[in-house]
Amino acid sequence: MLRPLSLLLAVTLAAGCAAAGDEGGGGSGTGGTGPITFATGRDTTAYLQPLLDRWNQAHPAEKVTLLELPEAADEQRAQMVANLQARSSRYDVLGLDVILTAEFAENGWIIPLERGLFPLDRFLPPVVETALYKGKLWAVPYTSNAGLLYYRTDLVDKPPRTWAELRDQAREITKKHDIGGYAGQFLAYEGLTVNFSEAVQSAGGEIVSRDGGEVTLDPATGGTALDFLIQGVREGWIPKESLNYKEEESRLAFQEGRLAFARNWPHAYGPAKAELGDKVAVTRLPGLNGPGSSTLGGANLAVSAFSKHQQTAQEFIRYFTSLENERRVLTEGSFPPVWTELYDDPELIERFPYLPVLKESILTAKARPVSANYNQLSLVIASSVAKVLGDPTPESADDVAASMKSELEEIIRTQ
């Protein structure tokens, strides 16, 4: 039971309802206890409810109800923002994509949390950074994520480390076996922003500075990253149908044997293994001249500033991110946990052989910019890349990157 922390929680919550840049804030500030709701993306693995049931059995007066939001991060954000802008108390605990911490904190939609209540020193360091904004802790890491390259071991002798190796292998397999070579998430949504960001990072660049205050995209480097994707579509080793892929479409295409390589998150490993058995393996994303860099993903748990039961909400987050439940996040949900020690557990590595690769990918991943206007930045990136990938005679990749940079600079200049 977490009741000994009640006094500290009450003090924390009383002080925690102001926005990052607004002393007044907008929360209820009640710090109360009682039933709560947990709003998060759709549970595609059915692992969440048993964890909620355990909480409910131990807290009959503070039961939690799961509110499942759409699968896509863009749609989740839209529903949460509509609720929070209305100052509704319907959501208590929010499962936020890691990119949303800054925006939600800046707008006063979530409350700052007391760092000492959570074992952050035992979490993966890059993951903890995603929960911080302007020196305060606004959420608690719940799951981490990093993109991996899935490949067919029956078709690939040695996994590619560079784009050139991926291109050569994908082209050969496409011709020889009449299947798609490579795909990621190329529909015009957040997933495409992630894929393009990874390409830029893997070419040695970045799009926006970590603090979100400066556009650092070099048009030449951005053009190199775009060319990697454009050439794949032109040459056919990136199937044209993948321009409509989100995570689930690319996952299904790979596990159903329609792709030799696929970029996806770790949650796709379990289903692929069930379908393909020993024919599936993962490695780090390839880059221009060697192993590339993934975009850091995952989810953080935050407390709504308009919740009437903020004390219960914080205690629930402590329960949900405990070592025991983080192990279940992996073993029952196939999602990457945030506790460092779980990646070094021999029993878990035997069951999930991709853990060492995943840990390395997370530790070398780069977070998306900390910006209250991240959503606008992402829309510009995704729409620009989608347009050039779908155009059979696009303008030069360098020109597209330069134009993208100008649009991003305008957003940052007016924020």
XYZ file of C-alpha atoms in Angstrom:
415
model
C 0.000 0.000 0.000
C 1.171 3.533 -0.748
C -0.677 5.431 1.971
C 2.457 6.520 3.937
C 3.132 8.921 1.095
C -0.257 10.610 1.375
C 0.986 13.699 3.241
C 3.855 14.256 0.816
C 1.545 13.723 -2.119
C -0.939 16.230 -0.765
C 1.785 18.860 -0.432
C 3.068 18.072 -3.932
C -0.359 18.278 -5.473
C -1.296 21.493 -3.738
C 1.705 23.135 -5.348
C 1.477 21.319 -8.634
C -1.369 22.749 -10.634
C 0.356 25.663 -12.368
C 1.478 25.514 -15.958
C 5.186 25.636 -16.703
C 4.907 29.272 -17.694
C 1.753 30.257 -15.746
C 1.681 30.737 -11.986
C -2.104 30.510 -11.909
C -2.535 27.156 -13.601
C -5.913 25.651 -14.380
C -6.270 22.509 -12.311
C -8.759 21.604 -9.643
C -5.988 21.301 -7.049
C -8.123 19.040 -4.895
C -5.437 16.382 -4.363
C -8.306 14.023 -3.598
C -8.729 10.275 -3.560
C -11.365 8.185 -5.267
C -12.133 6.386 -8.531
C -9.977 7.359 -11.488
C -9.814 6.837 -15.235
C -6.735 5.903 -17.251
C -6.812 7.295 -20.786
C -4.353 5.654 -23.137
C -4.020 4.221 -26.629
C -5.897 1.082 -27.594
C -4.539 -2.058 -25.934
C -3.761 -4.375 -28.840
C -2.271 -7.095 -26.622
C -4.921 -7.320 -23.847
C -2.259 -7.092 -21.127
C -3.525 -3.915 -19.448
C -6.742 -5.105 -17.852
C -5.118 -7.736 -15.577
C -2.811 -5.018 -14.212
C -5.802 -2.769 -13.598
C -7.676 -5.626 -11.940
C -4.845 -6.096 -9.444
C -5.044 -2.419 -8.497
C -8.833 -2.534 -8.215
C -8.779 -5.564 -5.933
C -6.424 -3.758 -3.559
C -8.183 -0.369 -3.830
C -11.965 -0.961 -3.904
C -12.693 2.691 -3.124
C -10.255 3.983 -5.751
C -10.917 1.758 -8.729
C -9.437 2.634 -12.082
C -11.353 2.447 -15.355
C -9.550 2.071 -18.676
C -10.528 4.532 -21.395
C -9.057 3.328 -24.667
C -8.192 6.023 -27.187
C -7.400 5.441 -30.889
C -4.275 3.542 -31.874
C -2.573 6.400 -33.742
C -0.663 8.925 -31.605
C -2.094 11.862 -33.586
C -5.656 10.811 -32.824
C -4.882 10.149 -29.170
C -3.524 13.648 -28.814
C -6.547 15.180 -30.515
C -8.988 13.514 -28.111
C -6.943 14.405 -25.044
C -6.513 18.020 -26.090
C -10.247 18.430 -26.719
C -10.953 17.059 -23.249
C -8.340 19.136 -21.472
C -9.148 22.375 -23.249
C -12.677 21.938 -21.930
C -11.159 21.573 -18.429
C -12.958 18.266 -18.094
C -12.238 15.960 -15.155
C -13.063 12.865 -17.225
C -9.385 11.871 -17.566
C -7.270 11.396 -14.443
C -4.158 9.538 -15.624
C -2.957 10.252 -19.154
C -0.830 7.860 -21.186
C 1.149 10.364 -23.256
C 3.423 9.793 -26.195
C 6.794 11.048 -24.972
C 6.678 13.980 -27.393
C 3.649 15.485 -25.649
C 5.224 16.243 -22.262
C 6.318 19.777 -23.132
C 3.082 20.795 -24.838
C 0.844 19.477 -22.070
C 3.015 21.013 -19.338
C 3.264 24.397 -21.044
C -0.517 24.570 -21.422
C -1.194 23.702 -17.793
C -2.979 20.450 -18.657
C -0.859 18.248 -16.375
C 0.710 18.789 -12.950
C 4.376 18.620 -11.938
C 5.350 15.576 -9.873
C 7.730 15.072 -6.965
C 10.878 13.365 -8.277
C 11.568 11.634 -4.971
C 8.398 9.574 -5.271
C 9.730 7.610 -8.224
C 12.932 5.517 -8.683
C 14.144 7.525 -11.656
C 17.787 6.619 -11.022
C 16.956 3.016 -11.936
C 15.346 3.987 -15.250
C 17.131 4.278 -18.601
C 18.584 7.830 -18.610
C 17.337 8.907 -22.078
C 13.832 7.826 -21.087
C 13.820 9.993 -17.959
C 14.721 13.028 -20.077
C 11.449 12.689 -21.993
C 9.484 13.314 -18.782
C 11.282 16.559 -17.876
C 10.424 20.077 -18.987
C 11.943 23.329 -17.751
C 13.645 21.545 -14.896
C 10.546 19.832 -13.532
C 9.206 16.295 -13.697
C 5.835 16.344 -15.436
C 5.284 12.641 -16.041
C 6.716 9.233 -15.188
C 8.238 6.987 -17.867
C 6.093 3.915 -18.406
C 7.342 2.308 -21.604
C 10.298 3.102 -23.809
C 10.740 2.431 -27.499
C 13.271 2.517 -30.285
C 12.920 1.538 -33.905
C 14.484 -1.768 -34.975
C 15.190 -3.349 -38.345
C 13.306 -6.636 -38.698
C 14.662 -9.067 -41.262
C 14.076 -12.551 -42.627
C 16.909 -14.868 -41.630
C 15.999 -17.341 -44.375
C 16.556 -14.616 -46.982
C 19.351 -12.592 -45.392
C 22.786 -14.059 -44.632
C 24.132 -10.999 -42.824
C 21.955 -8.080 -41.710
C 22.812 -4.720 -43.298
C 24.683 -2.074 -41.324
C 24.490 0.669 -43.976
C 21.881 2.012 -46.368
C 23.888 0.760 -49.323
C 23.879 -2.775 -47.933
C 20.146 -2.582 -47.236
C 19.481 -1.301 -50.750
C 21.557 -4.013 -52.409
C 20.042 -6.824 -50.367
C 16.487 -5.532 -50.707
C 16.798 -5.132 -54.491
C 18.203 -8.631 -54.905
C 15.557 -10.246 -52.709
C 12.763 -8.344 -54.441
C 13.862 -9.631 -57.842
C 14.605 -13.172 -56.712
C 11.608 -13.826 -54.471
C 9.022 -11.371 -55.813
C 8.326 -9.790 -52.414
C 8.773 -6.289 -51.076
C 12.266 -5.313 -50.023
C 11.870 -2.767 -47.256
C 9.148 -0.689 -45.611
C 8.610 1.534 -42.622
C 5.769 3.861 -41.698
C 5.376 6.130 -44.698
C 1.810 7.462 -44.446
C 1.618 11.194 -43.759
C 1.337 11.116 -39.953
C 3.619 11.104 -36.906
C 5.114 7.778 -37.962
C 6.552 9.341 -41.116
C 8.050 12.172 -39.074
C 9.761 9.505 -36.973
C 11.031 7.576 -40.000
C 12.407 10.704 -41.648
C 13.966 11.908 -38.397
C 15.739 8.563 -38.097
C 17.020 8.898 -41.646
C 18.392 12.391 -40.940
C 19.983 11.241 -37.677
C 21.439 8.184 -39.391
C 23.040 10.488 -41.959
C 24.689 12.459 -39.163
C 22.255 15.353 -38.819
C 19.234 16.545 -36.906
C 16.104 18.505 -37.784
C 15.518 20.685 -34.731
C 17.697 21.291 -31.677
C 16.872 19.229 -28.603
C 15.352 22.241 -26.820
C 13.141 22.976 -29.821
C 14.492 26.491 -30.172
C 16.400 26.247 -33.445
C 16.005 24.490 -36.780
C 19.305 22.708 -37.327
C 18.430 20.800 -40.488
C 21.193 20.987 -43.066
C 19.510 20.829 -46.507
C 22.305 18.639 -47.892
C 21.984 16.112 -45.058
C 18.199 16.273 -45.250
C 18.436 15.728 -48.977
C 20.625 12.663 -48.452
C 18.044 11.237 -46.059
C 15.219 11.951 -48.501
C 17.146 10.423 -51.388
C 17.485 7.155 -49.475
C 13.675 6.890 -49.335
C 12.964 8.380 -52.757
C 15.337 6.011 -54.533
C 13.817 3.060 -52.734
C 10.362 3.920 -54.066
C 11.651 4.714 -57.558
C 13.660 1.498 -57.788
C 10.858 -0.618 -56.372
C 12.555 -2.151 -53.357
C 10.323 0.051 -51.208
C 6.820 -1.034 -52.342
C 4.490 1.804 -53.334
C 1.748 0.375 -51.130
C 3.965 1.105 -48.130
C 3.276 4.813 -48.669
C -0.019 4.032 -46.897
C 1.561 2.087 -44.038
C 1.290 2.887 -40.367
C 2.689 0.566 -37.677
C 0.063 -2.135 -38.007
C 0.146 -2.290 -41.807
C 3.928 -2.645 -41.861
C 3.804 -5.215 -39.060
C 1.306 -7.362 -40.942
C 3.167 -7.046 -44.232
C 6.341 -8.369 -42.641
C 4.875 -11.187 -40.572
C 2.737 -12.343 -43.507
C 5.866 -12.756 -45.634
C 5.382 -9.768 -47.930
C 8.597 -7.991 -46.872
C 12.202 -8.995 -46.379
C 12.989 -5.993 -44.139
C 10.794 -3.741 -42.039
C 11.386 -0.889 -39.655
C 9.088 -1.173 -36.640
C 8.890 -0.903 -32.874
C 9.633 -3.885 -30.586
C 5.950 -4.708 -30.068
C 5.959 -6.257 -33.549
C 8.461 -8.926 -32.503
C 6.050 -11.261 -30.703
C 3.490 -11.546 -33.537
C 6.274 -11.888 -36.137
C 7.939 -14.631 -34.106
C 4.616 -16.463 -33.773
C 4.125 -16.406 -37.548
C 7.686 -16.792 -38.824
C 9.460 -18.610 -35.991
C 13.236 -18.656 -36.425
C 12.906 -16.859 -39.743
C 12.718 -13.475 -37.976
C 15.466 -11.485 -36.249
C 16.170 -7.839 -35.458
C 19.158 -5.541 -35.581
C 19.841 -1.823 -35.216
C 18.644 0.482 -37.957
C 21.246 0.943 -40.696
C 22.717 4.348 -41.443
C 24.624 6.159 -44.146
C 28.051 4.898 -43.098
C 27.274 2.402 -40.330
C 24.612 1.644 -37.698
C 21.998 4.374 -37.606
C 20.122 6.151 -34.841
C 16.539 5.496 -33.853
C 14.007 8.018 -32.657
C 13.248 7.561 -28.975
C 9.636 6.561 -28.473
C 7.504 5.324 -25.643
C 4.838 6.517 -23.275
C 4.812 8.539 -20.074
C 2.096 8.699 -17.435
C 0.875 12.113 -16.297
C -1.832 13.441 -13.997
C -4.503 15.703 -15.444
C -4.595 19.178 -13.927
C -8.384 18.850 -13.883
C -8.597 15.515 -12.114
C -10.574 15.537 -8.879
C -8.563 12.589 -7.522
C -4.964 13.582 -8.169
C -3.576 11.830 -5.094
C -5.002 8.490 -6.199
C -3.745 9.174 -9.719
C -0.151 9.595 -8.487
C -0.327 6.502 -6.314
C -1.666 4.556 -9.290
C 1.282 5.728 -11.418
C 3.710 4.564 -8.717
C 2.015 1.160 -8.750
C 1.866 0.939 -12.522
C 5.545 1.779 -13.046
C 6.864 -0.515 -10.299
C 9.542 -3.074 -11.149
C 7.061 -5.946 -10.906
C 4.612 -4.355 -13.319
C 7.353 -3.175 -15.663
C 8.373 -6.803 -15.997
C 4.778 -7.610 -16.956
C 4.810 -4.746 -19.468
C 7.495 -6.741 -21.278
C 6.428 -10.345 -20.655
C 2.700 -9.841 -21.178
C 2.539 -6.764 -23.383
C 5.803 -7.042 -25.368
C 6.501 -3.366 -24.714
C 9.992 -2.119 -23.751
C 10.185 -1.390 -20.017
C 11.933 1.625 -18.518
C 13.859 -0.144 -15.724
C 17.486 -0.608 -16.823
C 18.025 -3.863 -14.934
C 15.341 -5.695 -16.886
C 17.444 -5.426 -20.060
C 20.257 -7.333 -18.361
C 18.129 -10.137 -16.881
C 19.348 -13.484 -18.339
C 15.911 -15.099 -18.116
C 14.293 -12.228 -19.972
C 17.032 -12.187 -22.616
C 16.475 -15.890 -23.220
C 12.792 -15.219 -23.782
C 13.275 -11.915 -25.620
C 16.607 -12.233 -27.451
C 16.262 -8.762 -28.953
C 16.725 -7.035 -25.556
C 20.482 -6.338 -25.902
C 19.935 -4.800 -29.351
C 16.978 -2.834 -28.053
C 18.902 -1.490 -25.063
C 21.706 -0.324 -27.357
C 19.155 1.243 -29.705
C 17.465 3.129 -26.853
C 20.746 4.383 -25.415
C 21.859 5.652 -28.851
C 18.432 6.973 -29.862
C 17.610 10.665 -30.091
C 14.527 12.231 -28.597
C 12.266 14.409 -30.668
C 12.439 18.174 -29.974
C 11.067 19.469 -26.691
C 8.598 21.988 -28.051
C 5.121 23.140 -27.121
C 4.535 23.423 -30.889
C 5.810 19.955 -31.709
C 2.566 18.959 -33.391
C 2.922 21.746 -35.967
C 6.542 20.843 -36.602
C 5.588 17.212 -37.144
C 2.784 18.085 -39.559
C 5.177 20.062 -41.759
C 7.768 17.272 -41.795
C 5.299 14.475 -42.502
C 3.411 16.346 -45.228
C 6.630 17.456 -46.974
C 8.109 13.949 -47.010
C 4.842 12.283 -48.033
C 4.453 14.652 -50.960
C 7.909 13.978 -52.355
C 7.619 10.200 -51.883
C 4.312 10.126 -53.730
C 5.456 12.346 -56.608
C 6.889 10.380 -59.550
C 8.911 13.405 -60.703
C 9.765 15.280 -57.512
C 11.958 18.324 -57.232
C 15.461 17.753 -55.923
C 15.666 16.308 -52.433
C 17.945 19.154 -51.323
C 15.353 21.729 -52.436
C 12.600 19.899 -50.562
C 14.744 19.837 -47.427
C 15.518 23.544 -47.780
C 11.835 24.369 -48.164
C 11.009 22.223 -45.145
C 13.620 24.065 -43.114
C 12.064 27.423 -43.991
C 8.602 26.286 -42.907
C 9.939 24.898 -39.637
C 11.806 28.148 -38.930
C 8.591 30.100 -39.394
C 6.806 27.927 -36.810
C 9.579 28.348 -34.263
C 9.869 32.079 -34.972
C 6.180 32.626 -34.153
C 5.927 30.339 -31.111
